[in-house]
Amino acid sequence: MRIVVTNCNTTQEMTEEIVRGARAAAGPGTTVTALTPAWGPESAEGWLDSYLSAAAVLDTLRTYDEPYDAVVMAGFGEHGREGARELVDVPVVDITEAAAHFACLLGRRYGVVTTLERSCGQIEDSLETAGVGRNCAAVVGTGLGVLDLGDESRTEEAFVAAAERARDAGAEVLVLGCAGMTGLQRTVGEKLGLPVVDGVSAAVKLAESLVTLGLTTSRAGSYAKPLPKRRTWGPPPGEAPPPR
Amino acid sequence: MRIVVTNCNTTQEMTEEIVRGARAAAGPGTTVTALTPAWGPESAEGWLDSYLSAAAVLDTLRTYDEPYDAVVMAGFGEHGREGARELVDVPVVDITEAAAHFACLLGRRYGVVTTLERSCGQIEDSLETAGVGRNCAAVVGTGLGVLDLGDESRTEEAFVAAAERARDAGAEVLVLGCAGMTGLQRTVGEKLGLPVVDGVSAAVKLAESLVTLGLTTSRAGSYAKPLPKRRTWGPPPGEAPPPR
Amino acid sequence: MRIVVTNCNTTQEMTEEIVRGARAAAGPGTTVTALTPAWGPESAEGWLDSYLSAAAVLDTLRTYDEPYDAVVMAGFGEHGREGARELVDVPVVDITEAAAHFACLLGRRYGVVTTLERSCGQIEDSLETAGVGRNCAAVVGTGLGVLDLGDESRTEEAFVAAAERARDAGAEVLVLGCAGMTGLQRTVGEKLGLPVVDGVSAAVKLAESLVTLGLTTSRAGSYAKPLPKRRTWGPPPGEAPPPR
Amino acid sequence: MRIVVTNCNTTQEMTEEIVRGARAAAGPGTTVTALTPAWGPESAEGWLDSYLSAAAVLDTLRTYDEPYDAVVMAGFGEHGREGARELVDVPVVDITEAAAHFACLLGRRYGVVTTLERSCGQIEDSLETAGVGRNCAAVVGTGLGVLDLGDESRTEEAFVAAAERARDAGAEVLVLGCAGMTGLQRTVGEKLGLPVVDGVSAAVKLAESLVTLGLTTSRAGSYAKPLPKRRTWGPPPGEAPPPR
Amino acid sequence: MRIVVTNCNTTQEMTEEIVRGARAAAGPGTTVTALTPAWGPESAEGWLDSYLSAAAVLDTLRTYDEPYDAVVMAGFGEHGREGARELVDVPVVDITEAAAHFACLLGRRYGVVTTLERSCGQIEDSLETAGVGRNCAAVVGTGLGVLDLGDESRTEEAFVAAAERARDAGAEVLVLGCAGMTGLQRTVGEKLGLPVVDGVSAAVKLAESLVTLGLTTSRAGSYAKPLPKRRTWGPPPGEAPPPR
Amino acid sequence: MRIVVTNCNTTQEMTEEIVRGARAAAGPGTTVTALTPAWGPESAEGWLDSYLSAAAVLDTLRTYDEPYDAVVMAGFGEHGREGARELVDVPVVDITEAAAHFACLLGRRYGVVTTLERSCGQIEDSLETAGVGRNCAAVVGTGLGVLDLGDESRTEEAFVAAAERARDAGAEVLVLGCAGMTGLQRTVGEKLGLPVVDGVSAAVKLAESLVTLGLTTSRAGSYAKPLPKRRTWGPPPGEAPPPR
């Protein structure tokens, strides 16, 4: 089985970290290919980044020619999953919803610990529309930017502090709220005495499961195939806008 | 990996059907053992049956001595899952929630087609408390009893009729609302042009996934271990009550 | 009028305390009979206990042969009420919902103070499905076990501390969250300056009211009579499982 | 025990009908006194009437000098109950919420059948804020005005037709959605095979219950006593506005 | 365009303050006329006052004979708006909902800072039924009465303290929760670094907008014209009740 | 005052139609400038189009150099509004939420009539997260594509048929669910006897109002300014992907 994992940003190092996590979770017969968008934000932190990322990731999938059996979208709280469901004929699993689905099975309420506080609202909306927001007790920020997660001990400390706020709000299970946190589940889980769910791993297992069971996105209603029409993906050549 | 699947009723034939479905979904390294409660209802249809079933299934798990890695509870809409989560140290997945988790990944709204109309309310409550009720468009009964599902063509016809009502209510994905419907997903899925999720298969894949990722139920809060105390499982000998 | 009150556990002393509270609330023409299940947990604290209790209480009602006009189920937050509604032809009132119904009449938001924190989730679910969860501001635990409630001054102190947390969350009325707390309403009510509702008393008055008005459970839909079928209430003789 | 029942309109005949229903429900030791507002609408049908009625009913209570133990507000879906809770020191029960509280005990979902369609929204809001809206499946109008209810056979026919719509929407119990429908519960209940709850009877029983248990409105928060201040109840003399 | 602004109380000074705020917000072609009810409470603080105010305001509108194009109801959290929508043929905008509509456009969550804590519940209900409660993070009281707002520095200080509680609860935008706070938005907004919405200004702009676009209240369903019938607005002459 | 209106697609004719509607609604001192994205879909119908559109519209705003006072986003149900709120320092009003805000003021429940059924889910999500979904009774499709709206009589007929379904679901006010329907409000409003709200007009009035009152997006929390970082808007030159 071939799973394509899309990073939501253009940072190759993060793609590599994601793919390591995905491969660690994947079953023996599963091949994981990671795609880094050729455009978009270097990290997705906020709504502007998220919408830019969504289009870039969809463009990445649209122009990827190799065959595959499922898509994992590795941008926690980022937009785009419904568009990918329209676009491709295989199951699409977003790491945000994936982590929440698993967390619901492990405790009565779960909490999400993410990077910057500004991302909390997006994550809440994403969980809500995915249909798994009801049992979310809290989404809490660590104050760390996506590209600051490299400093392991600082990240761990900030995660534990934020996790305690989530626990006080009723969380019995924690979710890593950023693809770049993959790997943290083991170290912080022990410290906190709570299960910690990583969305990348969860999404890989869900994607494998759907493929194994022969299930894919419904074409009835919301996720019908995109209509054939003229679409332009990116500005016309020679109109490179000034950076901002 | 060893998965224990518990039937919710005392009908051995149904256990066998369930185990066939579970094994078909299980990965190569997974052993599936099915348990039939030694007591309880011959089929669970309604709240009385469901509460009797819950205690019987918990008793079955409590007295099962072999080692195992996960539990799948195969009673659609039946009670007991939170008790099992307290009782055992391995992940517990209920087929009701499992089917809904998968259905949420396949469409924006899903519907459940079950047996008798009287069971619809229980299923709605079960989905709601599991945290996956938001995107459920409808729970619809076929009017068939659990033990009437053997007549395949009648079942299929009743299922399709009920499924159309769910679709009219907005369902883009269907869920088989009874463990005894396992196997129906292929035939009716094609007729309806919609993905059909079977809870037994879904739960097996979720259980395997949790075990693979080393995740199990949180002991913080709701699902702490049962307190040591005096519990009697069933009436004292010689006090066999009159049947009713 | 004859009201049957079912304790949810096998502890005779608690049945006696409950019946005292029930009789104190009952009108002059009402006879209160209390039933102690012959099996089940000695106290219900958590989901496992609650499901075991539900089956034992239903078995108790099923095998009780005397005539009666209404049932009061005296297990705060415990399962089983819908099963009893199917089983008997008279009104069934659960003390959880009863307390909430009264509390809604006395203030805009109410809070529940219960025993162990692990029971809070069950109570929340019970209120929600009973249709009276909307105006519940908080369910708060005292940290005391059901069988620890005998120490009056410790119980009172713990109750007041927990009640203050509920008040801070917006509760204007308090509910005693355990049948074993009956009697506490007067002492703590004064200290707190808030009305305190006891579920046993409330349920007795509601049961009397329904009987007086000639109202009983609807048989249309959810609470239809149980279907005739083979049900076994407890393990076969000679298969007494090892205690756990 | 002395219960004061307030009609929501100025029609004396309706007050008499209400008081008959209230007395039929009241216990042996209960005296029921009915008050007809000296001003307000002759029938409350819509928001304008309802707000006028609320002030008139509060004025009626404010200027009623006899002692009493509880208030029943007999205007289905009409405003004012929270104001009465502030005003008087005894329990206040509104027939809208009372009927819903009882209906929740009798089935998993209930429906309300009322007079004009224009009143449905008010009733929905009233149930919602009273905290008992969750299990309401539908509020349905009969198309009959409040003062048209005298024609019994037409009323019965219209009620049954509307009730069937409520049942199709999931109602297992019905509520009479107008104080002027009191008495209808018996005749239509049999025809429909569903329990039918009359709010006046329900409110009388709830009021009696609260008084018996020594419970009254919380003064903490929402329903604190009205602040002493200058209030004018009605226009200054000689400024009688033209009728409209 | 002629906008009528109704004060919710009989205090002429407050009417003048409101009209100053309304005129400051109004466009060049808009004439603002303010009406002070001839009866009602001198300030609306709680449910009793609010229902009395609603009737008095409706009576004021009912007997106002000049032509006008829209109504702004300037009582934050007070009742009556639906009645006014039935009564008049022009758009009606309540300052409570108006402020919330604007606040929703300026941040993901908003908070309301009002006078006495006892008013918070009313405001919550008003926002909920107006359809704009979802993104309200908190309604917080300052502890100041309506007629105490004249002391500017005390009001400002109390407002800022309450606003900080709202911000901690997630509010990104603040709403002035009393018509008498009009003018405060500029001073406190700077201190807090948050946008502050004044309901009077917002309602004036919404009223102007609806008139400009030729939109007015729907007569289908809830807000149909009041039925012609006998209504008495205030007690009969000579029956002046004792003040209370 | 200068308002920038962004079309969500690349079809210049639609931009012109939108700008006509916007100008008709704008006050005398308001200048309306319409922007057509240089890239994106020729019409936005579904999630893929919507995410592509969101990035293109944000890019359009990002690279627009003229000064302006507010932004109106003219894509009904399309994504991007939160990103624009981060990006620009002036108020941003989306026509979806704008129409709903106005509709809430005109009736107790509103309905949306849109183009293709596939768009209904997106619109529901957009209303929900904007905080104005509660009073939406239905979102109904006409079956017409965005670029099919030119045929006026067919559009009108399809609109009326869909509007009747919305009315049956409880809508008392209708919303034009596509920027391309601007102008239809007058003709269909009369036929239906219901107010019909056009989102473009509503958004222009809201934008003008916010500017007049000196209100703009909160920078606290969700809509903080985008962080400075490397972002690429569109694929690198020479990597033009094959169309699909």
Short mmCIF file of N, CA, C and O in Angstrom, two decimals, chain E residues 102-103 105-106 197 205, chain F residues 70 91-93 205-216:
data_model
loop_
_atom_site.label_atom_id
_atom_site.label_comp_id
_atom_site.label_asym_id
_atom_site.label_seq_id
_atom_site.Cartn_x
_atom_site.Cartn_y
_atom_site.Cartn_z
N PHE E 102 -21.91 43.19 15.32
CA PHE E 102 -20.66 43.87 14.97
C PHE E 102 -19.46 43.17 15.60
O PHE E 102 -18.41 43.02 14.96
N ALA E 103 -19.61 42.75 16.83
CA ALA E 103 -18.48 42.10 17.50
C ALA E 103 -18.05 40.83 16.78
O ALA E 103 -16.85 40.54 16.67
N LEU E 105 -17.94 40.35 13.74
CA LEU E 105 -17.15 40.70 12.55
C LEU E 105 -15.72 41.12 12.89
O LEU E 105 -14.88 41.22 12.01
N LEU E 106 -15.46 41.34 14.16
CA LEU E 106 -14.17 41.95 14.55
C LEU E 106 -13.23 40.98 15.27
O LEU E 106 -12.06 41.31 15.49
N VAL E 197 -17.29 47.60 21.26
CA VAL E 197 -18.48 47.91 20.46
C VAL E 197 -19.56 48.47 21.37
O VAL E 197 -19.88 47.88 22.41
N LYS E 205 -26.50 52.15 13.06
CA LYS E 205 -25.96 51.84 11.73
C LYS E 205 -26.72 50.69 11.08
O LYS E 205 -26.98 50.70 9.87
N ALA F 70 -11.91 49.46 3.86
CA ALA F 70 -12.57 48.22 4.26
C ALA F 70 -12.56 47.26 3.10
O ALA F 70 -12.42 47.67 1.94
N PRO F 91 -11.38 46.83 8.42
CA PRO F 91 -12.40 45.81 8.63
C PRO F 91 -12.62 44.95 7.38
O PRO F 91 -12.51 45.45 6.26
N VAL F 92 -12.91 43.71 7.60
CA VAL F 92 -13.18 42.74 6.52
C VAL F 92 -14.56 42.16 6.77
O VAL F 92 -14.84 41.65 7.86
N VAL F 93 -15.41 42.23 5.75
CA VAL F 93 -16.74 41.65 5.88
C VAL F 93 -16.98 40.69 4.73
O VAL F 93 -16.79 41.05 3.56
N LYS F 205 -22.90 47.66 3.52
CA LYS F 205 -23.42 48.49 4.62
C LYS F 205 -22.68 48.20 5.93
O LYS F 205 -22.40 49.13 6.71
N LEU F 206 -22.37 46.96 6.18
CA LEU F 206 -21.64 46.63 7.41
C LEU F 206 -20.24 47.21 7.37
O LEU F 206 -19.73 47.74 8.37
N ALA F 207 -19.60 47.13 6.22
CA ALA F 207 -18.25 47.68 6.10
C ALA F 207 -18.28 49.19 6.33
O ALA F 207 -17.47 49.74 7.08
N GLU F 208 -19.22 49.86 5.67
CA GLU F 208 -19.35 51.30 5.88
C GLU F 208 -19.58 51.63 7.36
O GLU F 208 -19.01 52.58 7.90
N SER F 209 -20.41 50.84 7.99
CA SER F 209 -20.75 51.09 9.40
C SER F 209 -19.53 50.95 10.29
O SER F 209 -19.27 51.79 11.16
N LEU F 210 -18.78 49.90 10.08
CA LEU F 210 -17.60 49.69 10.92
C LEU F 210 -16.61 50.82 10.73
O LEU F 210 -16.03 51.34 11.69
N VAL F 211 -16.42 51.21 9.48
CA VAL F 211 -15.47 52.31 9.22
C VAL F 211 -15.95 53.59 9.89
O VAL F 211 -15.19 54.29 10.56
N THR F 212 -17.23 53.89 9.73
CA THR F 212 -17.78 55.10 10.33
C THR F 212 -17.58 55.11 11.85
O THR F 212 -17.28 56.14 12.44
N LEU F 213 -17.76 53.98 12.45
CA LEU F 213 -17.63 53.90 13.91
C LEU F 213 -16.19 53.72 14.37
O LEU F 213 -15.92 53.62 15.57
N GLY F 214 -15.28 53.65 13.43
CA GLY F 214 -13.87 53.53 13.82
C GLY F 214 -13.50 52.17 14.37
O GLY F 214 -12.55 52.05 15.15
N LEU F 215 -14.24 51.18 13.96
CA LEU F 215 -13.98 49.83 14.47
C LEU F 215 -13.20 49.01 13.45
O LEU F 215 -13.48 49.07 12.26
N THR F 216 -12.25 48.23 13.93
CA THR F 216 -11.58 47.30 13.02
C THR F 216 -11.23 46.02 13.77
O THR F 216 -11.44 45.92 14.98
#
